[in-house]
């Protein structure tokens, strides 16, 4: 018998580790299910056909990071990328802004504050990206968005921001109660 399969069998014999593995798999399954929940006001099939007809390009590349959620116009269309971007921006700002650097050095409480700032930055990026996505979707014509307008834009902001916030929550739950870094597992 090969060594990796033996190690996996041994891992499943430890109740706490088995529970963490199962929890991580269930949370990832919830994420994948969410990638199939259609966003209201958008014909995902028409959008997927238009993107495929255009050859994908940058949208096809972006769609890889969302697990197909973008071209199918699901509630997870923005994916976890706004969180990753906010995290990178904050990491770059820490050496530049003395208050952030002091927070980072102040232990667990400071790290919680930095995590909160990352969450706020994620929501701000989601709102901005949702507006851009709404305009892009409306620009694809009435076959993709049958009822364009301000109500559709507001609906996109609420839907896509909530979707990314939920993904962020899933990732944090995996990190806390599952195995490994939840955000990395979701990206994978």
Coordinates of N, CA and C in Angstrom, one line a residue:
X1 N 0.8 -1.2 0.0 CA 0.0 0.0 0.0 C 0.9 1.2 0.0
X2 N 0.5 2.2 -0.7 CA 1.3 3.5 -0.8 C 1.2 4.3 0.5
X3 N 2.3 5.0 0.7 CA 2.4 5.8 1.9 C 1.3 6.9 2.0
X4 N 1.0 7.7 1.0 CA 0.0 8.8 1.1 C -1.3 8.3 1.5
X5 N -1.8 7.1 0.9 CA -3.1 6.6 1.3 C -3.1 6.1 2.7
X6 N -2.0 5.6 3.2 CA -2.0 5.2 4.6 C -2.0 6.4 5.5
X7 N -1.4 7.4 5.2 CA -1.4 8.7 6.0 C -2.8 9.2 6.0
X8 N -3.5 9.2 4.9 CA -4.9 9.7 4.9 C -5.8 8.8 5.7
X9 N -5.6 7.5 5.7 CA -6.4 6.6 6.5 C -6.2 6.9 8.0
X10 N -4.9 7.1 8.4 CA -4.6 7.4 9.7 C -5.2 8.8 10.2
X11 N -5.2 9.7 9.3 CA -5.8 11.1 9.6 C -7.3 10.9 9.9
X12 N -8.0 10.0 9.2 CA -9.4 9.8 9.4 C -9.7 9.1 10.7
X13 N -8.7 8.5 11.3 CA -8.9 7.8 12.6 C -8.8 8.7 13.8
X14 N -8.4 9.9 13.6 CA -8.3 10.9 14.6 C -9.6 11.8 14.6
X15 N -10.5 11.7 15.6 CA -11.8 12.3 15.5 C -11.7 13.8 15.2
X16 N -10.9 14.6 15.9 CA -10.8 16.0 15.7 C -10.4 16.3 14.2
X17 N -9.4 15.6 13.7 CA -8.9 15.9 12.4 C -10.0 15.5 11.4
X18 N -10.6 14.4 11.6 CA -11.7 13.9 10.7 C -12.8 15.0 10.7
X19 N -13.2 15.5 11.8 CA -14.2 16.6 11.9 C -13.8 17.8 11.1
X20 N -12.5 18.2 11.2 CA -12.0 19.4 10.5 C -12.0 19.1 9.0
X21 N -11.7 17.9 8.5 CA -11.7 17.6 7.1 C -13.1 17.6 6.6
X22 N -14.0 17.0 7.3 CA -15.4 17.0 6.9 C -16.0 18.4 6.8
X23 N -15.7 19.2 7.9 CA -16.2 20.6 7.9 C -15.6 21.4 6.7
X24 N -14.4 21.2 6.4 CA -13.8 21.9 5.2 C -14.4 21.5 3.9
X25 N -14.7 20.2 3.8 CA -15.3 19.7 2.5 C -16.7 20.2 2.4
X26 N -17.5 20.3 3.5 CA -18.9 20.7 3.5 C -18.9 22.2 3.1
X27 N -18.0 23.0 3.7 CA -17.9 24.5 3.4 C -17.6 24.7 1.9
X28 N -16.6 23.9 1.4 CA -16.3 24.0 0.0 C -17.4 23.6 -0.9
X29 N -18.2 22.6 -0.5 CA -19.4 22.2 -1.2 C -20.4 23.3 -1.3
X30 N -20.6 24.0 -0.1 CA -21.5 25.1 -0.1 C -21.1 26.2 -1.0
X31 N -19.8 26.5 -1.1 CA -19.2 27.5 -2.0 C -19.5 27.0 -3.5
X32 N -19.3 25.8 -3.8 CA -19.5 25.3 -5.2 C -21.0 25.4 -5.5
X33 N -21.9 25.1 -4.6 CA -23.3 25.3 -4.8 C -23.7 26.7 -5.1
X34 N -23.1 27.6 -4.3 CA -23.3 29.0 -4.5 C -22.9 29.5 -5.9
X35 N -22.0 28.9 -6.5 CA -21.5 29.2 -7.8 C -22.5 28.9 -8.9
X36 N -23.6 28.3 -8.5 CA -24.7 27.9 -9.4 C -26.0 28.7 -9.1
X37 N -26.0 29.6 -8.1 CA -27.2 30.3 -7.8 C -27.2 31.6 -8.7
X38 N -28.2 31.7 -9.6 CA -28.2 32.8 -10.5 C -28.5 34.1 -9.9
X39 N -27.8 35.1 -10.4 CA -28.0 36.5 -9.9 C -29.3 37.0 -10.5
X40 N -30.2 37.7 -9.7 CA -31.4 38.2 -10.3 C -31.2 39.2 -11.3
X41 N -32.1 39.2 -12.3 CA -32.1 40.2 -13.4 C -31.1 40.0 -14.5
X42 N -30.4 38.8 -14.5 CA -29.4 38.5 -15.5 C -29.7 37.1 -16.1
X43 N -29.6 37.0 -17.4 CA -29.8 35.8 -18.1 C -28.4 35.2 -18.2
X44 N -28.0 34.3 -17.3 CA -26.7 33.7 -17.3 C -26.3 32.9 -18.6
X45 N -27.3 32.3 -19.1 CA -27.1 31.5 -20.4 C -26.7 32.4 -21.5
X46 N -27.4 33.5 -21.6 CA -27.1 34.5 -22.7 C -25.7 35.1 -22.5
X47 N -25.4 35.4 -21.3 CA -24.1 36.0 -21.0 C -22.9 35.0 -21.3
X48 N -23.1 33.7 -20.9 CA -22.1 32.7 -21.1 C -21.9 32.5 -22.6
X49 N -23.0 32.5 -23.4 CA -22.9 32.4 -24.9 C -22.2 33.6 -25.5
X50 N -22.4 34.8 -25.0 CA -21.7 36.0 -25.5 C -20.2 35.9 -25.2
X51 N -19.9 35.5 -24.0 CA -18.5 35.5 -23.6 C -17.8 34.4 -24.4
X52 N -18.4 33.2 -24.6 CA -17.8 32.1 -25.3 C -17.7 32.5 -26.8
X53 N -18.6 33.2 -27.3 CA -18.6 33.7 -28.7 C -17.4 34.7 -29.0
X54 N -17.2 35.5 -27.9 CA -16.1 36.5 -28.1 C -14.7 35.9 -27.8
X55 N -14.7 34.6 -27.4 CA -13.4 33.9 -27.2 C -12.9 34.0 -25.8
X56 N -13.6 34.6 -24.9 CA -13.3 34.7 -23.5 C -12.4 35.8 -23.2
X57 N -11.1 35.8 -23.6 CA -10.2 36.9 -23.4 C -10.0 37.1 -21.9
X58 N -9.9 38.4 -21.5 CA -9.7 38.7 -20.1 C -10.8 38.2 -19.2
X59 N -12.1 38.3 -19.7 CA -13.2 37.8 -18.9 C -13.1 36.3 -18.7
X60 N -12.6 35.6 -19.7 CA -12.4 34.1 -19.5 C -11.4 33.8 -18.4
X61 N -10.3 34.6 -18.4 CA -9.3 34.5 -17.4 C -9.8 34.8 -16.0
X62 N -10.6 35.9 -15.9 CA -11.2 36.3 -14.6 C -12.1 35.2 -14.2
X63 N -12.9 34.6 -15.1 CA -13.8 33.6 -14.8 C -13.2 32.4 -14.2
X64 N -11.9 32.1 -14.5 CA -11.2 31.0 -13.9 C -11.1 31.2 -12.4
X65 N -10.9 32.5 -11.9 CA -10.7 32.7 -10.5 C -12.1 32.7 -9.8
X66 N -13.2 32.8 -10.5 CA -14.5 32.8 -9.8 C -15.1 31.4 -10.0
X67 N -14.4 30.4 -10.5 CA -14.9 29.1 -10.7 C -16.1 29.0 -11.7
X68 N -16.1 29.9 -12.6 CA -17.2 29.9 -13.6 C -18.4 30.7 -13.2
X69 N -18.3 31.3 -12.0 CA -19.5 32.1 -11.5 C -19.7 33.4 -12.3
X70 N -18.7 33.9 -12.9 CA -18.9 35.2 -13.6 C -19.7 35.0 -14.9
X71 N -19.2 34.1 -15.7 CA -19.9 34.0 -17.0 C -21.3 33.4 -16.9
X72 N -21.5 32.7 -15.7 CA -22.9 32.2 -15.5 C -23.7 33.2 -14.8
X73 N -23.2 34.3 -14.4 CA -23.9 35.4 -13.7 C -24.5 34.9 -12.5
X74 N -23.7 34.4 -11.6 CA -24.3 33.9 -10.3 C -24.0 34.9 -9.2
X75 N -24.5 34.7 -8.0 CA -24.4 35.6 -6.9 C -22.9 35.7 -6.5
X76 N -22.1 34.7 -6.8 CA -20.7 34.7 -6.5 C -19.8 35.3 -7.7
X77 N -20.4 36.1 -8.5 CA -19.7 36.5 -9.8 C -18.4 37.3 -9.5
X78 N -18.3 38.0 -8.4 CA -17.0 38.7 -8.0 C -16.0 37.7 -7.4
X79 N -16.4 36.6 -6.9 CA -15.5 35.6 -6.3 C -14.9 36.2 -5.0
X80 N -13.7 35.7 -4.7 CA -13.0 36.1 -3.5 C -11.9 37.2 -3.9
X81 N -11.9 37.6 -5.1 CA -10.8 38.5 -5.5 C -10.9 39.9 -4.8
X82 N -12.1 40.4 -4.5 CA -12.0 41.7 -3.8 C -11.4 41.6 -2.4
X83 N -11.5 40.4 -1.8 CA -10.9 40.2 -0.5 C -9.4 40.1 -0.6
X84 N -9.0 39.4 -1.7 CA -7.5 39.2 -1.9 C -6.9 40.6 -2.2
X85 N -7.6 41.4 -3.0 CA -7.1 42.7 -3.4 C -7.0 43.6 -2.1
X86 N -8.0 43.6 -1.3 CA -8.0 44.4 -0.1 C -6.9 44.0 0.8
X87 N -6.7 42.7 0.9 CA -5.6 42.2 1.8 C -4.3 42.6 1.3
X88 N -4.1 42.5 0.0 CA -2.8 43.0 -0.6 C -2.5 44.4 -0.4
X89 N -3.6 45.2 -0.6 CA -3.5 46.7 -0.5 C -3.1 47.0 1.0
X90 N -3.8 46.4 1.9 CA -3.6 46.7 3.3 C -2.1 46.2 3.7
X91 N -1.7 45.1 3.2 CA -0.3 44.7 3.4 C 0.7 45.7 2.9
X92 N 0.4 46.3 1.8 CA 1.3 47.3 1.2 C 1.3 48.6 2.0
X93 N 0.1 48.9 2.6 CA 0.0 50.1 3.4 C 0.6 50.1 4.8
X94 N 0.7 48.9 5.3 CA 1.2 48.7 6.7 C 2.6 49.4 6.9
X95 N 3.6 49.1 6.0 CA 4.9 49.8 6.2 C 4.8 51.3 6.0
X96 N 3.8 51.8 5.3 CA 3.8 53.2 4.9 C 3.0 54.0 5.9
X97 N 2.0 53.4 6.6 CA 1.2 54.2 7.6 C 1.6 53.7 9.0
X98 N 2.2 54.6 9.8 CA 2.8 54.2 11.1 C 1.7 53.6 12.0
X99 N 0.5 54.1 12.0 CA -0.6 53.6 12.8 C -0.9 52.1 12.5
X100 N -0.9 51.8 11.2 CA -1.2 50.4 10.8 C 0.0 49.5 11.3
X101 N 1.2 50.0 11.1 CA 2.4 49.2 11.5 C 2.4 49.0 13.0
X102 N 1.9 50.0 13.8 CA 1.8 49.8 15.2 C 0.8 48.8 15.6
X103 N -0.4 48.8 14.9 CA -1.4 47.9 15.1 C -0.9 46.4 14.8
X104 N -0.2 46.3 13.8 CA 0.4 44.9 13.4 C 1.3 44.4 14.5
X105 N 2.0 45.3 15.2 CA 3.0 44.9 16.2 C 2.3 44.7 17.6
X106 N 1.0 45.1 17.7 CA 0.4 45.1 19.0 C -0.3 43.8 19.4
X107 N 0.0 42.8 18.7 CA -0.5 41.5 19.1 C -1.9 41.1 18.4
X108 N -2.6 40.2 19.1 CA -3.8 39.7 18.6 C -4.9 40.7 18.4
X109 N -5.0 41.7 19.3 CA -6.0 42.8 19.2 C -5.7 43.6 17.9
X110 N -4.5 43.9 17.7 CA -4.1 44.7 16.5 C -4.4 43.9 15.2
X111 N -4.1 42.6 15.2 CA -4.4 41.7 14.1 C -5.9 41.7 13.8
X112 N -6.7 41.7 14.8 CA -8.2 41.7 14.6 C -8.6 43.0 14.0
X113 N -8.0 44.1 14.4 CA -8.3 45.4 13.8 C -7.9 45.4 12.3
X114 N -6.8 44.9 12.0 CA -6.3 44.8 10.6 C -7.2 43.9 9.8
X115 N -7.7 42.8 10.4 CA -8.7 41.9 9.7 C -10.0 42.7 9.4
X116 N -10.4 43.5 10.4 CA -11.6 44.3 10.2 C -11.4 45.3 9.1
X117 N -10.3 45.9 9.0 CA -10.0 46.9 8.0 C -10.0 46.2 6.6
X118 N -9.5 45.0 6.6 CA -9.5 44.2 5.3 C -10.9 43.9 4.9
X119 N -11.8 43.5 5.9 CA -13.2 43.3 5.5 C -13.9 44.5 5.0
X120 N -13.6 45.7 5.6 CA -14.2 46.9 5.2 C -13.7 47.3 3.8
X121 N -12.4 47.1 3.5 CA -11.9 47.3 2.2 C -12.5 46.4 1.2
X122 N -12.8 45.2 1.6 CA -13.4 44.2 0.7 C -14.8 44.7 0.3
X123 N -15.6 45.1 1.2 CA -16.9 45.6 0.9 C -16.9 46.8 0.0
X124 N -15.9 47.8 0.3 CA -15.8 48.9 -0.6 C -15.4 48.5 -2.0
X125 N -14.5 47.6 -2.2 CA -14.1 47.1 -3.5 C -15.3 46.4 -4.2
X126 N -16.1 45.6 -3.4 CA -17.2 44.9 -4.0 C -18.2 45.9 -4.5
X127 N -18.5 47.0 -3.8 CA -19.5 48.0 -4.3 C -19.0 48.6 -5.6
X128 N -17.7 49.0 -5.6 CA -17.1 49.5 -6.8 C -17.1 48.6 -8.0
X129 N -16.7 47.3 -7.7 CA -16.7 46.3 -8.8 C -18.1 45.9 -9.2
X130 N -19.1 45.9 -8.3 CA -20.4 45.6 -8.6 C -21.0 46.6 -9.6
X131 N -20.7 47.9 -9.4 CA -21.2 48.9 -10.3 C -20.6 48.7 -11.7
X132 N -19.3 48.5 -11.7 CA -18.7 48.2 -13.0 C -19.3 47.0 -13.7
X133 N -19.5 45.9 -12.9 CA -20.1 44.7 -13.5 C -21.5 44.9 -14.0
X134 N -22.3 45.7 -13.3 CA -23.6 46.0 -13.7 C -23.6 46.8 -15.0
X135 N -22.7 47.8 -15.1 CA -22.7 48.5 -16.4 C -22.2 47.6 -17.5
X136 N -21.2 46.7 -17.2 CA -20.8 45.8 -18.3 C -22.0 44.9 -18.7
X137 N -22.7 44.3 -17.7 CA -23.8 43.4 -18.1 C -24.9 44.2 -18.9
X138 N -25.2 45.4 -18.5 CA -26.2 46.2 -19.2 C -25.7 46.4 -20.6
X139 N -24.4 46.6 -20.8 CA -23.9 46.9 -22.1 C -24.0 45.7 -23.1
X140 N -24.2 44.5 -22.5 CA -24.4 43.3 -23.3 C -25.7 43.2 -24.0
X141 N -26.6 44.1 -23.7 CA -27.9 44.1 -24.4 C -29.0 43.5 -23.5
X142 N -30.2 43.6 -24.1 CA -31.4 43.2 -23.3 C -31.5 41.6 -23.3
X143 N -30.8 41.0 -24.2 CA -30.8 39.5 -24.1 C -30.1 39.0 -22.8
X144 N -29.2 39.8 -22.3 CA -28.5 39.5 -21.0 C -29.2 40.1 -19.8
X145 N -29.5 41.4 -19.9 CA -30.2 42.1 -18.9 C -31.5 42.6 -19.5
X146 N -32.6 41.9 -19.2 CA -33.9 42.3 -19.8 C -34.4 43.7 -19.3
X147 N -34.1 44.1 -18.1 CA -34.6 45.3 -17.5 C -33.5 46.2 -16.9
X148 N -32.7 46.8 -17.8 CA -31.6 47.6 -17.3 C -32.1 48.9 -16.6
X149 N -31.2 49.5 -15.9 CA -31.5 50.8 -15.2 C -31.0 50.8 -13.8
X150 N -31.3 51.9 -13.1 CA -30.8 52.1 -11.8 C -31.2 51.0 -10.8
X151 N -32.4 50.5 -10.9 CA -32.8 49.4 -10.0 C -31.9 48.1 -10.3
X152 N -31.6 47.9 -11.5 CA -30.7 46.7 -11.8 C -29.3 47.0 -11.2
X153 N -28.8 48.2 -11.3 CA -27.5 48.5 -10.7 C -27.5 48.3 -9.2
X154 N -28.5 48.8 -8.6 CA -28.6 48.6 -7.1 C -28.7 47.1 -6.7
X155 N -29.5 46.4 -7.5 CA -29.6 45.0 -7.3 C -28.3 44.3 -7.4
X156 N -27.5 44.7 -8.4 CA -26.2 44.1 -8.6 C -25.3 44.4 -7.4
X157 N -25.3 45.6 -6.9 CA -24.5 46.0 -5.8 C -24.8 45.1 -4.6
X158 N -26.1 45.0 -4.3 CA -26.5 44.2 -3.1 C -26.2 42.7 -3.3
X159 N -26.5 42.2 -4.5 CA -26.3 40.8 -4.8 C -24.8 40.4 -4.8
X160 N -24.0 41.1 -5.5 CA -22.6 40.7 -5.7 C -21.8 41.0 -4.4
X161 N -22.1 42.1 -3.7 CA -21.4 42.4 -2.4 C -21.8 41.4 -1.4
X162 N -23.0 41.0 -1.3 CA -23.4 40.0 -0.3 C -22.8 38.6 -0.7
X163 N -22.7 38.3 -2.0 CA -22.1 37.0 -2.4 C -20.7 37.0 -2.0
X164 N -19.9 38.0 -2.2 CA -18.5 38.0 -1.8 C -18.3 38.0 -0.3
X165 N -19.2 38.8 0.4 CA -19.2 38.8 1.9 C -19.4 37.3 2.4
X166 N -20.3 36.6 1.8 CA -20.6 35.2 2.2 C -19.4 34.3 1.9
X167 N -18.8 34.5 0.8 CA -17.5 33.7 0.5 C -16.4 34.0 1.5
X168 N -16.3 35.3 1.8 CA -15.3 35.7 2.8 C -15.6 35.0 4.2
X169 N -16.9 35.0 4.5 CA -17.3 34.3 5.8 C -17.0 32.8 5.7
X170 N -17.3 32.2 4.6 CA -17.0 30.8 4.4 C -15.5 30.5 4.6
X171 N -14.6 31.3 4.0 CA -13.2 31.2 4.1 C -12.7 31.3 5.5
X172 N -13.3 32.3 6.2 CA -12.9 32.5 7.6 C -13.3 31.3 8.5
X173 N -14.5 30.7 8.2 CA -15.0 29.6 8.9 C -14.1 28.4 8.7
X174 N -13.6 28.2 7.4 CA -12.7 27.1 7.1 C -11.4 27.3 7.9
X175 N -10.9 28.5 7.9 CA -9.6 28.8 8.6 C -9.7 28.5 10.0
X176 N -10.9 28.8 10.6 CA -11.1 28.7 12.1 C -11.4 27.3 12.5
X177 N -12.3 26.6 11.8 CA -12.8 25.3 12.2 C -12.4 24.2 11.3
X178 N -11.8 24.5 10.1 CA -11.4 23.4 9.2 C -9.9 23.2 9.1
X179 N -9.5 22.9 7.9 CA -8.1 22.7 7.7 C -7.5 23.7 6.8
X180 N -6.4 24.3 7.2 CA -5.7 25.2 6.3 C -6.3 26.6 6.3
X181 N -5.8 27.4 5.3 CA -6.3 28.7 5.1 C -7.5 28.6 4.2
X182 N -8.6 29.1 4.7 CA -9.9 29.0 4.0 C -9.9 29.7 2.7
X183 N -9.3 30.9 2.6 CA -9.3 31.7 1.4 C -8.5 31.0 0.3
X184 N -7.4 30.4 0.7 CA -6.6 29.7 -0.3 C -7.3 28.5 -0.8
X185 N -8.0 27.8 0.1 CA -8.8 26.6 -0.4 C -9.9 27.0 -1.3
X186 N -10.6 28.1 -1.1 CA -11.6 28.6 -2.0 C -11.0 29.0 -3.3
X187 N -9.9 29.6 -3.3 CA -9.2 30.0 -4.6 C -8.9 28.7 -5.4
X188 N -8.4 27.7 -4.6 CA -8.0 26.5 -5.3 C -9.2 25.8 -5.9

